[in-house]
């Protein structure tokens, strides 16, 4: 038998290592062999089979249980190392089928009964030769027999042939073991032979059983070969004898059959008599049932008529009760008084009328009653009562609202007077209106269209009162506020007006504006909320969360809104569409209620702006704080009022910033300005004051103002500097330095000013560099002019050729050094005095002179390096000697 991979000990050890690496413990590899995995459809498409290794493993049980057998499929990884691919339990193996399409017979399929997808064809395994196939199948059958005690079905291979192969090759199935000296020895275990013989016997027994049965049958007929006719004749004789025996048996049972037939005839006669009696009794019972049904039908009709008559009487009594109009309610509805003492009876009459009308409508009344004449007449009578009552109540309420407000307007004690600010108090007004709140609710349920004129009448009357209160309060507020007589002036040309404006205390102006908002904004919100509840608008709760009235309503205070009881904010009757429509109607009504009152707020804002424009910052922050608290839909007009106030304040402040920018630009028209411009230090004072006035979220407003002012200042400064090129850098240096010094503290806390601070610092450095360079070149022009010429030539010719160029020889170099460095002390002193003379600020001179010395040393050091590189050891003053000369100044 040829050497197979099943005898490869290295393969078996590799399989054992792969099984151990997969985490399986206690499994021993009993058999391993190389195979090729494929599927019929893939092979037809030209795809190559995949190399695999099949390993049979046995797991020993430690608790007395049966051992477990597994079939493991291993594949080669990218590093040619075996790794587990799939695991099958042999206890689920039901079929072993050799593929008939493979003429070699080396391809087979293993069928398992626990595969997840039975619709997918199982993989086909192809062996190298028939011996490898038989060896693997024989080992599988051995394990199934010994461990699992059963054999799977074998298809496509002759069992006898497999058993004969096993018998012939059992003694040659050895395990090859390599000894230390490299020689191979065959070790055949007795156990393997015993198992092989057992499986052989089982496989052969299946074929022998059929042969033994056929031999037993043929042994009963001892005949020779060629006696087929005699055998056929004998079979015919036995068949005739069998039929004769059956006929004889039938003839012997004839008396018994006769006796049974007689009994059947007697029973049939008795059954016919019984059927006749049953037909007679059935006829009599049917007549009795008809009589009983007729009696019951008459009784049921009489009972139903009695019940119907009783129910009809009860329904008619109820209908008559619905149609009756109580005399006291009719009197209240048609001609009763609307005085406060009579309101309880009027409300009861409204409730009865509403209930009576609803009781005659289809949902509450049976549809069969709707077309009755009595019902139609009574419904018309109730509609007439409703129309009369709604007309009378509406006329009374319109007159009542007007008279109530006229009374309050005529009494001057309700308003602010000279020397006394009066907070508007509408508690008495709301108390009197609250008396008719339930009446309004019933009017809405009776006729919703009547609320429109009533709402307009209420808005018109109360609007007069609110405008009068706001006008009187605003006038007295301005008159009683102590403010500077001269308005603050910023960034003007004269120093006095700017300083006076900045030092005056104008906090009373913003306090007055804050007091105006503190008094009237809550009042307007309360009036909006009261109006929405009182006039029965179907909207949610209208008082903003966190407002004083919201706290009162939670604590059970006796506020006007708390006692109305008109709306349930969480009521299920409110629908989103109806709520949005009601909110639109409510905002239109609030516009009529509060329109015109904004003019008095505008007057206070304009008055404060004239006194101190910077107070716009405080007023802007105050307005934002109030605006952030108004979130409820009923305060729609109040939010609009606050938005308009914020816009007006922003416009006024922008106007002030524009005027300040215009004042800055006027400096451009002045002729020959030197030193620090006036608006530089004044802007620092202005910025400090603006930072003091910031409240709330006014940062964006201030940052925009800073951006516009500083941009204008820098642009104007550049234009002034360009008007005189000789002093341009000096003007820029002094003014940018003054800007940085005056805004150093603010730039550390204000990001916008920090940005402009860095911009001024960059411009200052550029101006210093230009001015210092001009001073150095003015004093040492020949020295550094010579250096520049040499540097330019280094880009075009070699360094050793430069001393031979015209004007750049060593003689020319000595002349330049003599003219520039012979009186170096005097030259540096002249440069020192010229820098000191050009500056108007003594504070800047030390830092500029240090910059000048550093710049000169850098240029001189570059010159010395050039001389050394180009002219060799030409004598020249060293850099250290130059430092000592500069240190003396």
C-alpha positions in Angstrom: 0.0 0.0 0.0 1.4 3.5 -1.0 2.4 5.8 1.7 -0.4 8.2 2.6 -0.7 11.5 4.4 -2.6 9.6 7.1 0.8 8.1 8.1 2.4 11.5 8.4 3.3 12.0 12.1 4.2 15.6 11.5 0.7 16.3 10.1 -0.9 14.6 13.1 1.2 16.8 15.5 0.3 19.9 13.6 -3.4 19.0 13.8 -3.1 18.4 17.6 -1.4 21.8 18.0 -4.2 23.5 16.0 -6.9 21.7 18.1 -5.2 22.7 21.3 -4.9 26.3 20.2 -8.6 26.5 19.5 -9.3 26.1 23.2 -10.5 22.4 23.0 -9.2 20.5 26.0 -8.9 16.7 26.3 -9.2 16.0 22.6 -6.8 13.5 21.0 -6.2 13.3 17.3 -7.0 9.7 16.2 -6.6 10.2 12.5 -5.6 13.0 10.1 -5.4 13.2 6.3 -5.1 15.8 3.6 -8.1 16.3 1.3 -9.3 18.7 -1.3 -12.6 20.6 -0.6 -14.9 21.5 -3.5 -18.5 21.8 -4.7 -19.8 20.5 -7.9 -21.0 23.8 -9.3 -17.7 25.6 -8.6 -15.7 22.9 -10.2 -17.9 23.2 -13.4 -17.1 27.0 -13.3 -13.4 26.3 -13.4 -12.6 27.2 -9.8 -9.9 25.2 -8.1 -10.6 23.0 -5.1 -9.3 24.2 -1.7 -6.7 22.1 0.2 -7.9 21.1 3.6 -7.0 18.6 6.4 -9.6 16.3 8.0 -8.9 15.2 11.5 -10.9 12.7 13.6 -10.6 13.5 17.3 -11.9 11.8 20.5 -12.7 13.6 23.7 -12.3 11.4 26.8 -15.0 11.8 29.5 -13.9 12.1 33.1 -17.2 11.4 34.8 -18.1 7.9 33.4 -20.0 9.3 30.5 -19.5 8.1 26.9 -16.6 9.4 24.9 -17.3 12.0 22.2 -16.1 11.9 18.6 -15.6 14.9 16.3 -14.7 15.5 12.7 -12.6 18.7 12.4 -11.8 20.6 9.2 -8.6 22.5 9.2 -7.3 25.0 6.7 -3.9 26.6 6.0 -3.4 30.2 7.0 -1.3 32.7 5.1 1.8 31.4 7.0 1.2 27.8 6.0 0.0 27.1 9.6 -3.0 24.9 10.2 -6.0 26.6 11.9 -9.5 25.3 12.7 -12.1 26.0 10.1 -15.2 23.9 11.0 -16.3 21.3 13.6 -18.8 18.4 13.1 -20.1 16.0 15.7 -20.0 12.4 14.5 -23.2 11.6 16.4 -25.1 13.7 13.7 -23.5 11.8 10.8 -26.3 10.0 9.0 -25.0 9.3 5.5 -21.7 8.6 3.7 -22.2 9.0 -0.1 -19.6 8.4 -2.8 -20.2 10.7 -5.8 -21.2 8.6 -8.8 -20.2 11.4 -11.2 -16.5 11.0 -10.3 -15.2 8.1 -12.4 -12.2 7.8 -10.0 -14.5 7.2 -7.0 -12.3 9.4 -4.8 -15.0 12.1 -4.2 -17.6 11.6 -1.4 -20.0 13.7 0.7 -20.7 13.4 4.5 -24.3 14.1 5.4 -25.1 15.5 8.8 -28.7 15.9 10.2 -28.0 19.2 12.1 -26.8 21.5 9.3 -28.4 24.9 9.6 -29.2 25.3 5.9 -30.3 22.1 4.2 -30.8 23.9 1.0 -27.0 24.5 0.5 -25.2 21.5 -0.9 -22.6 20.0 1.6 -19.0 20.2 0.6 -17.4 17.4 -1.5 -14.2 15.9 -0.3 -11.7 14.5 -2.9 -8.9 12.1 -1.9 -5.7 11.4 -3.7 -6.6 7.7 -4.4 -9.0 5.0 -3.5 -6.9 3.7 -0.6 -7.0 7.1 1.1 -10.7 7.3 0.6 -11.3 3.8 2.0 -8.9 4.5 4.9 -10.8 7.6 6.0 -14.3 6.1 5.5 -13.2 3.0 7.4 -11.8 5.0 10.3 -15.1 7.0 10.5 -17.2 3.8 10.5 -14.8 2.4 13.2 -15.4 5.4 15.5 -19.2 5.4 14.9 -19.3 1.7 15.8 -17.0 1.7 18.8 -17.9 5.1 20.4 -21.5 5.8 19.2 -22.7 2.2 18.7 -24.3 2.8 15.3 -23.4 2.9 11.6 -24.4 5.6 9.2 -26.0 4.8 5.9 -23.4 4.1 3.2 -24.4 5.0 -0.4 -22.5 4.6 -3.7 -19.9 2.0 -2.4 -20.2 -1.7 -2.1 -20.0 -2.6 1.6 -18.6 -6.1 0.9 -15.9 -4.5 -1.3 -15.1 -2.1 1.6 -15.0 -5.0 4.1 -12.7 -7.0 1.8 -10.4 -4.0 1.4 -10.2 -3.6 5.1 -9.5 -7.3 5.6 -6.7 -7.1 3.1 -5.1 -3.9 4.3 -5.6 -4.2 8.1 -2.2 -5.8 8.7 -0.5 -3.0 6.7 -2.1 0.0 8.5 0.8 0.8 10.8 1.9 3.9 12.5 5.3 5.0 11.3 7.5 6.0 14.2 10.9 7.6 13.6 13.7 6.4 15.9 16.6 8.4 17.0 18.9 6.8 14.4 16.5 7.9 11.6 15.2 4.4 10.8 11.4 3.9 10.5 9.7 1.0 12.3 6.2 -0.3 11.9 4.1 -0.6 15.1 0.7 -2.2 14.6 -1.5 -2.2 17.6 -3.7 -5.1 18.6 -6.6 -2.8 19.3 -6.7 -1.5 15.8 -6.9 -5.0 14.4 -9.6 -5.9 16.8 -11.7 -2.9 15.8 -11.1 -3.6 12.1 -12.3 -7.2 12.4 -15.5 -6.0 14.2 -16.4 -3.5 11.6 -15.7 -6.1 8.8 -18.1 -8.5 10.4 -20.8 -5.8 10.7 -20.4 -4.7 7.1 -20.4 -8.3 5.7 -23.4 -9.4 7.9 -25.7 -6.9 6.1 -25.0 -8.7 2.8 -25.0 -12.3 4.2 -28.4 -12.0 5.8 -30.1 -11.6 2.5 -28.1 -14.5 1.0 -29.1 -16.8 3.9 -32.8 -16.1 3.5 -32.7 -16.9 -0.2 -30.8 -20.1 0.4 -33.3 -21.3 3.1 -36.1 -20.8 0.6 -34.3 -22.7 -2.2 -33.3 -25.6 0.2 -36.9 -26.6 0.6 -36.9 -27.6 -3.1 -34.3 -30.2 -3.8 -34.1 -30.1 -7.5 -31.5 -30.3 -10.1 -30.5 -27.8 -12.6 -32.7 -27.7 -15.7 -35.9 -29.0 -13.9 -37.8 -25.7 -14.3 -40.9 -27.3 -15.9 -41.3 -29.7 -13.0 -40.9 -26.8 -10.6 -43.6 -24.8 -12.4 -46.0 -27.7 -12.4 -45.6 -28.3 -8.8 -46.4 -24.7 -8.0 -49.7 -24.9 -10.0 -50.7 -28.1 -8.1 -50.2 -26.4 -4.8 -52.3 -23.4 -5.9 -55.2 -25.6 -6.9 -55.1 -27.4 -3.6 -55.2 -24.1 -1.7 -58.3 -22.9 -3.6 -60.1 -26.2 -3.0 -59.4 -25.9 0.7 -61.0 -22.4 0.7 -64.2 -23.5 -1.1 -64.6 -26.4 1.3 -64.4 -24.1 4.3 -67.2 -21.9 2.8 -69.5 -24.9 2.3 -69.1 -26.1 5.9 -70.3 -22.6 7.3 -73.8 -22.6 5.3 -76.1 -23.6 8.3 -74.6 -20.8 10.4 -75.4 -18.3 7.7 -79.0 -19.4 7.4 -79.5 -18.9 11.1 -78.1 -15.4 11.0 -80.4 -14.4 8.0 -83.5 -15.5 10.0 -82.5 -13.3 12.9 -82.0 -10.4 10.6 -85.6 -10.8 9.1 -87.2 -10.8 12.6 -85.3 -7.7 13.6 -86.3 -5.9 10.4 -90.0 -6.5 11.1 -89.7 -5.1 14.7 -87.9 -2.0 13.4 -90.7 -1.3 10.9 -93.4 -1.5 13.7 -91.3 0.9 15.8 -91.0 3.4 12.9 -94.8 3.5 12.5 -95.4 4.3 16.2 -92.7 7.0 16.1 -94.4 8.7 13.1 -97.7 8.8 14.9 -96.2 10.3 18.1 -94.2 12.9 16.1 -97.4 14.2 14.4 -99.2 14.6 17.7 -96.2 16.4 19.2 -96.0 18.8 16.2 -99.6 19.9 16.7 -99.0 20.5 20.4 -95.9 22.6 19.6 -97.9 24.8 17.2 -100.6 25.4 19.8 -98.0 26.3 22.5 -96.1 28.7 20.1 -99.4 30.5 19.2 -100.2 31.0 22.9 -96.7 32.3 23.7 -96.8 34.7 20.7 -100.1 36.3 21.9 -98.7 36.6 25.5 -95.5 38.2 24.3 -97.3 40.8 22.2 -99.5 41.8 25.2 -96.4 42.1 27.4 -94.5 44.1 24.8 -97.4 46.5 24.3 -97.6 47.0 28.1 -93.9 47.8 28.4 -93.9 50.1 25.4 -96.9 52.0 26.7 -95.1 52.5 30.1 -91.8 53.6 28.4 -93.7 56.0 26.2 -95.4 57.6 29.2 -92.0 58.0 30.9 -90.3 59.5 27.7 -93.2 61.9 27.3 -93.0 63.0 30.9 -89.2 63.6 30.4 -89.8 65.5 27.2 -92.4 67.7 28.8 -90.0 68.4 31.7 -87.4 69.5 29.1 -89.9 71.7 27.3 -91.0 73.5 30.4 -89.5 77.0 31.0 -89.3 78.0 34.7 -91.0 81.3 35.3 -88.2 82.8 37.4 -85.6 82.1 34.7 -87.7 83.5 32.0 -88.1 86.7 34.0 -84.3 87.0 34.6 -83.6 86.4 30.9 -86.0 88.9 29.5 -86.1 91.8 31.9 -83.9 91.2 34.9 -81.4 93.6 36.3 -77.6 93.2 35.9 -76.7 94.7 39.2 -74.1 92.9 41.3 -76.6 91.6 43.7 -78.6 90.0 40.9 -75.7 88.4 39.1 -76.0 85.0 40.9 -79.6 84.6 39.6 -78.6 85.8 36.1 -75.8 83.2 36.0 -78.2 80.5 37.1 -80.6 81.5 34.4 -77.7 81.4 31.8 -76.7 77.9 33.0 -80.3 76.7 32.7 -80.7 78.3 29.2 -77.5 76.7 28.0 -78.5 73.3 29.3 -82.0 73.6 27.8 -80.7 74.4 24.4 -78.1 71.6 24.5 -80.8 69.1 25.7 -82.8 69.7 22.5 -79.9 69.0 20.2 -79.4 65.6 18.5 -76.6 64.2 20.7 -78.6 64.7 23.8 -82.1 64.2 22.2 -83.3 61.1 20.3 -83.4 61.9 16.6 -87.0 60.8 16.4 -88.1 63.8 18.5 -86.2 66.4 16.5 -89.0 67.0 13.9 -91.9 67.0 16.5 -93.8 70.3 16.4 -93.7 70.8 20.1 -89.9 70.4 20.1 -89.4 72.8 17.1 -91.6 75.4 18.7 -89.9 75.2 22.1 -86.5 75.4 20.4 -87.5 78.6 18.6 -88.7 80.0 21.9 -85.4 79.2 23.6 -83.5 80.9 20.7 -85.6 84.0 21.1 -84.8 84.1 24.8 -81.1 83.6 24.1 -81.0 86.5 21.5 -82.8 88.8 23.9 -80.5 88.0 26.8 -77.3 88.3 24.8 -78.3 91.7 23.4 -79.3 93.1 26.8 -76.1 91.8 28.5 -73.8 93.0 25.7 -75.3 96.5 25.8 -75.0 96.6 29.6 -71.3 95.5 29.6 -70.3 98.0 26.9 -71.8 100.9 28.9 -70.3 99.5 32.1 -66.7 99.4 30.8 -67.0 102.9 29.5 -68.5 104.4 32.7 -65.9 102.6 34.9 -62.9 104.0 33.0 -64.5 107.5 32.7 -64.9 107.5 36.5 -61.2 106.7 37.0 -59.9 109.2 34.4 -62.0 112.0 36.0 -60.3 111.3 39.4 -56.8 112.9 39.4 -55.8 110.9 42.4 -55.3 107.9 40.2 -52.4 109.6 38.3 -48.9 111.0 39.0 -48.9 114.6 40.1 -46.2 117.2 40.5 -43.7 116.0 43.1 -45.4 112.6 43.5 -45.0 109.6 41.3 -48.1 107.4 41.4 -47.8 103.7 40.6 -50.9 102.7 38.6 -53.3 100.4 40.6 -56.0 98.5 38.7 -57.0 96.2 41.6 -60.3 97.9 42.0 -61.0 97.9 38.3 -60.3 94.2 38.0 -62.4 93.4 41.0 -65.4 95.1 39.5 -64.8 93.5 36.2 -64.4 90.1 37.8 -68.0 90.3 39.0 -69.1 89.8 35.4 -66.5 87.2 34.4 -68.9 84.2 34.6 -71.5 86.2 32.7 -69.0 86.7 29.9 -68.2 83.0 29.9 -71.9 82.1 29.5 -72.3 84.7 26.8 -69.5 83.0 24.9 -71.3 79.6 25.2 -74.6 81.1 24.1 -73.3 83.3 21.2 -69.6 83.5 20.6 -70.0 86.3 18.0 -71.1 88.8 20.7 -67.5 88.7 22.3 -66.0 90.7 19.4 -67.8 94.0 20.1 -67.4 93.5 23.8 -63.6 93.1 23.4 -63.3 96.2 21.3 -65.3 98.2 23.8 -63.1 97.0 26.7 -59.8 97.7 24.7 -60.9 101.2 23.7 -61.9 102.2 27.3 -58.8 100.7 29.0 -56.5 102.1 26.3 -57.5 105.6 27.3 -56.7 104.9 30.9 -53.3 103.3 30.3 -52.1 106.0 27.9 -53.1 108.7 30.4 -51.3 106.9 33.2 -48.1 106.4 31.1 -48.1 110.0 30.0 -48.5 111.5 33.4 -45.9 109.1 34.9 -43.3 109.8 32.2 -43.7 113.5 32.5 -43.4 113.5 36.3 -40.5 111.0 36.0 -38.5 113.4 33.8 -39.4 116.4 35.9 -38.4 114.8 39.2 -35.1 113.3 37.9 -32.0 115.4 38.8 -29.7 115.4 35.8 -26.8 117.7 34.5 -28.1 120.7 32.7 -25.3 120.6 30.1 -25.3 117.4 28.0 -22.1 115.3 28.0 -19.8 116.0 25.0 -17.2 113.4 23.9 -14.2 113.6 21.6 -14.6 117.4 20.9 -11.6 119.6 20.1 -11.6 121.5 23.4 -10.4 119.6 26.5 -12.8 121.1 28.9 -16.1 120.0 27.5 -14.9 116.4 27.1 -13.7 116.2 30.7 -16.9 117.8 32.1 -19.1 115.4 30.2 -17.1 112.4 31.4 -17.1 113.4 35.1 -20.8 114.3 35.4 -23.0 111.7 37.2 -25.9 110.7 34.9 -26.9 107.5 36.6 -30.2 109.0 37.5 -31.1 109.0 33.8 -30.8 105.2 33.4 -32.5 104.8 36.8 -35.4 106.7 35.6 -35.7 104.5 32.5 -35.4 101.4 34.6 -38.1 102.7 36.9 -40.4 103.3 33.9 -39.9 99.7 32.8 -40.2 98.3 36.3 -43.6 100.0 36.8 -45.2 99.5 33.4 -43.9 96.3 31.9 -45.4 94.1 34.7 -48.5 96.2 34.5 -48.9 95.7 30.8 -48.2 91.9 31.1 -50.8 91.7 33.9 -53.3 93.6 31.8 -52.6 91.3 28.8 -53.1 88.2 30.9 -56.2 89.6 32.7 -57.7 90.6 29.3 -57.1 87.1 27.8 -58.7 85.4 30.8 -61.5 87.9 31.3 -62.5 87.9 27.6 -62.5 84.1 27.4 -59.7 83.5 24.9 -59.0 79.8 24.6 -55.2 80.0 25.1 -52.9 78.4 27.7 -51.6 80.1 30.8 -50.3 83.6 29.8 -48.3 84.8 32.7 -44.5 84.2 32.1 -42.8 81.7 34.4 -41.0 83.4 37.2 -43.1 86.6 37.1 -44.6 87.9 40.3 -48.1 87.0 39.2 -47.1 83.5 38.4 -45.8 83.1 42.0 -49.1 84.5 43.3 -51.1 82.1 41.4 -49.1 79.2 42.7 -49.4 80.4 46.3 -53.1 80.9 46.1 -53.0 84.7 46.4 -56.2 86.8 45.8 -55.0 88.2 42.5 -57.4 89.1 39.8 -56.3 86.3 37.5 -56.5 83.7 40.2 -60.2 84.2 40.9 -61.4 84.2 37.3 -61.5 80.5 36.9 -62.2 80.8 33.2 -59.6 78.5 31.7 -57.8 75.3 32.4 -54.3 75.7 31.0 -54.1 71.9 30.8 -57.7 71.4 29.6 -58.3 68.7 26.9 -60.8 71.0 25.0 -58.0 73.1 23.5 -56.8 72.0 20.1 -53.6 73.2 18.5 -55.3 74.7 15.5 -57.9 76.6 17.5 -55.2 77.7 20.0 -53.1 79.3 17.2 -56.1 81.0 15.7 -57.1 82.3 19.2 -53.6 83.6 19.8 -53.7 85.6 16.5 -57.0 87.2 17.5 -55.7 87.9 21.0 -52.6 89.7 19.7 -54.8 91.9 17.5 -56.9 92.7 20.5 -53.8 93.5 22.6 -52.6 95.8 19.9 -55.8 97.8 20.3 -55.6 97.6 24.1 -52.0 98.9 24.4 -51.4 100.9 21.2 -50.1 104.4 21.7 -48.4 103.8 25.1 -45.0 103.2 23.4 -44.7 107.0 22.6 -44.2 107.8 26.3 -41.4 105.1 26.5 -39.8 106.6 23.3 -39.9 110.1 25.0 -38.0 108.8 28.0 -35.3 107.2 25.8 -34.9 110.4 23.7 -34.7 112.5 26.9 -32.0 110.2 28.4 -30.0 110.3 25.1 -29.9 114.1 25.1 -28.5 114.2 28.6 -25.9 111.4 28.2 -25.6 109.3 25.0 -23.6 106.7 26.9 -26.6 105.9 29.0 -27.9 104.1 25.9 -25.6 101.3 27.0 -27.3 100.9 30.4 -30.8 101.3 28.9 -29.9 98.6 26.3 -28.9 96.2 29.0 -32.0 96.9 31.1 -34.2 96.4 28.0 -32.5 93.1 27.2 -33.1 91.8 30.7 -36.8 92.6 30.6 -37.0 91.2 27.1 -35.5 87.8 28.1 -38.2 87.4 30.7 -41.2 87.9 28.4 -41.8 84.5 26.8 -45.6 84.0 27.1 -47.7 84.5 24.0 -50.1 86.8 25.8 -47.3 89.3 26.2 -46.8 89.6 22.4 -47.4 93.3 22.4 -45.1 93.8 25.4 -42.3 91.9 23.6 -42.9 94.0 20.5 -42.7 97.1 22.7 -39.4 96.0 24.2 -38.0 95.1 20.8 -38.9 98.5 19.5 -37.3 100.2 22.5 -34.1 98.1 22.0 -34.0 99.1 18.4 -34.5 102.8 19.2 -31.8 102.7 21.8 -29.4 101.0 19.3 -30.2 103.6 16.7 -29.6 106.5 19.1 -26.3 104.9 20.2 -25.2 104.4 16.6 -26.1 108.1 16.0 -23.8 109.0 18.9 -21.0 106.8 17.5 -21.4 108.4 14.1 -21.1 111.8 15.5 -18.0 110.8 17.5 -16.4 109.4 14.3 -17.3 112.7 12.6 -15.5 114.7 15.4 -12.4 112.4 14.9 -12.4 113.0 11.2 -12.5 116.7 11.7 -9.0 116.6 13.1 -7.8 115.6 9.6 -8.7 119.1 8.3 -6.4 120.8 10.8 -3.0 122.0 9.4 0.3 120.5 10.7 -0.7 118.6 13.8 2.2 117.3 15.9 2.4 115.5 19.2 -0.4 113.3 20.6 -3.8 113.9 19.0 -6.5 115.0 21.4 -8.9 112.2 20.6 -6.4 109.4 21.6 -6.5 110.0 25.4 -10.2 111.0 25.3 -11.1 107.7 23.7 -9.5 105.9 26.6 -11.8 107.9 29.0 -14.8 107.2 26.8 -14.0 103.4 26.7 -13.6 103.3 30.5 -17.0 104.9 30.9 -18.6 102.6 28.3 -17.3 99.6 30.2 -18.8 100.9 33.4 -22.2 101.1 31.8 -22.4 97.6 30.4 -25.3 95.6 31.7 -26.8 92.3 30.6 -25.7 91.3 27.0 -24.8 94.7 25.6 -21.3 93.4 24.8 -22.0 93.1 21.1 -23.3 96.7 20.9 -20.1 98.0 22.6 -17.8 95.9 20.5 -19.3 97.2 17.3 -18.9 100.8 18.6 -15.2 100.1 19.5 -14.6 98.7 16.1 -16.0 101.7 14.3 -14.4 104.3 16.6 -10.9 102.8 16.6 -10.9 102.1 12.9 -11.8 105.8 12.3 -9.1 106.9 14.7 -6.4 104.8 13.0 -7.5 105.9 9.5 -7.5 109.6 10.5 -4.1 109.2 12.2 -2.6 107.7 9.1 -4.0 110.6 6.9 -2.6 113.2 9.3 0.8 111.6 9.3 0.9 111.4 5.5 0.3 115.2 5.3 3.9 115.9 6.3 6.3 113.1 5.2 9.2 114.5 7.4 7.3 114.0 10.7 5.1 111.2 9.6 6.9 108.5 11.6 7.2 110.7 14.7 3.4 111.3 14.7 2.7 107.6 14.3 5.2 106.6 17.0 3.9 109.1 19.6 0.2 108.5 18.9 0.3 104.7 18.7 2.4 104.7 21.9 -0.2 106.9 23.6 -3.0 104.6 22.5 -1.2 101.6 24.0 -0.4 103.3 27.3 -4.0 104.6 27.8 -5.7 101.3 26.9 -3.3 98.8 28.5 -5.6 98.0 31.4 -8.8 97.7 29.3 -7.1 95.7 26.6 -6.4 93.0 29.2 -10.1 92.4 29.9 -11.8 93.5 26.6 -11.0 91.1 23.6 -12.0 93.7 21.0 -9.7 96.4 22.4 -7.0 93.8 22.8 -7.2 93.2 19.0 -6.7 96.9 18.3 -4.0 97.1 21.0 -2.0 94.5 19.0 -2.6 96.4 15.8 -1.3 99.6 17.3 1.7 97.8 18.6 2.5 96.4 15.2 2.1 99.9 13.6 4.3 101.4 16.3 7.1 98.9 15.7 7.0 99.6 11.9 7.1 103.4 12.4 10.0 103.0 14.9 12.0 100.9 12.4 11.5 103.3 9.6 12.4 106.4 11.7 15.5 104.8 13.2 16.7 103.5 9.8 16.3 107.0 8.3 18.4 108.5 11.2 21.2 105.9 10.7 21.4 106.3 7.0 21.3 110.1 7.3 24.4 110.1 9.6 26.3 107.2 8.0 25.1 107.2 4.5 28.5 106.6 2.7 29.4 103.7 5.0 26.2 101.7 4.5 25.9 102.8 0.8 29.3 101.2 0.2 28.1 98.1 2.0 24.9 97.9 -0.1 26.9 98.1 -3.4 29.2 95.3 -2.4 26.3 93.1 -1.3 24.5 93.7 -4.7 27.7 92.7 -6.6 28.0 89.4 -4.7 25.0 88.1 -6.6 26.6 88.7 -10.0 30.5 88.2 -9.7 32.9 86.3 -7.5 33.9 87.8 -4.1 37.6 88.0 -5.0 36.9 90.1 -8.0 34.9 92.8 -6.1 38.0 94.7 -4.8 39.0 95.3 -8.5 35.7 97.0 -9.4 35.4 100.7 -10.0 34.7 102.6 -6.7 35.0 99.4 -4.6 38.7 99.0 -4.3 40.6 98.9 -1.0 41.5 102.5 -1.4 37.9 103.5 -1.8 37.1 101.4 1.3 39.8 103.3 3.4 38.3 106.6 2.3 34.8 105.6 3.3 36.1 104.3 6.7 38.1 107.5 7.3 35.2 109.8 6.4 32.6 107.8 8.4 34.5 106.6 11.5 37.2 109.2 12.1 34.8 111.3 14.2 32.5 108.5 15.4 31.8 110.1 18.8 30.6 113.3 17.1 28.5 111.4 14.6 26.7 109.3 17.2 26.2 112.4 19.3 24.6 114.2 16.4 22.3 111.2 15.8 21.5 111.2 19.5 20.5 114.9 19.5 18.6 114.7 16.3 16.4 111.8 17.7 15.9 113.8 20.9 14.9 116.9 19.0 12.3 115.1 16.8 10.3 113.7 19.7 7.8 115.8 21.7 7.4 113.1 24.4 10.5 112.5 26.6 9.0 109.2 27.9 9.6 107.6 24.5 13.2 108.7 24.0 15.0 106.1 26.1 13.3 103.2 24.4 13.8 104.6 20.9 17.5 105.4 21.6 18.0 101.8 22.7 16.3 100.6 19.5 18.5 102.9 17.5 21.8 101.7 19.1 20.8 98.1 18.6 19.8 98.7 14.9 23.1 100.5 14.3 25.2 97.8 15.9 23.5 95.1 13.8 24.2 97.1 10.6 27.7 97.8 11.6 28.4 94.1 12.5 27.1 93.2 9.0 29.5 95.7 7.5 32.5 94.4 9.4 31.7 90.8 8.3 31.5 92.0 4.7 34.9 93.7 4.9 36.5 90.7 6.5 35.0 88.4 3.8 35.8 90.5 0.8 38.9 92.7 1.7 40.7 90.3 4.0 42.6 91.8 6.9 41.9 95.4 6.2 42.1 97.4 9.4 38.7 98.5 10.8 37.1 99.4 14.1 35.8 96.2 15.8 32.3 95.7 16.9 33.2 95.6 20.6 35.0 99.0 20.2 31.8 100.3 18.6 29.7 99.0 21.5 32.0 100.9 24.0 31.5 104.1 22.0 27.7 103.6 22.0 27.6 102.8 25.7 28.9 106.3 26.6 25.6 107.8 25.2 
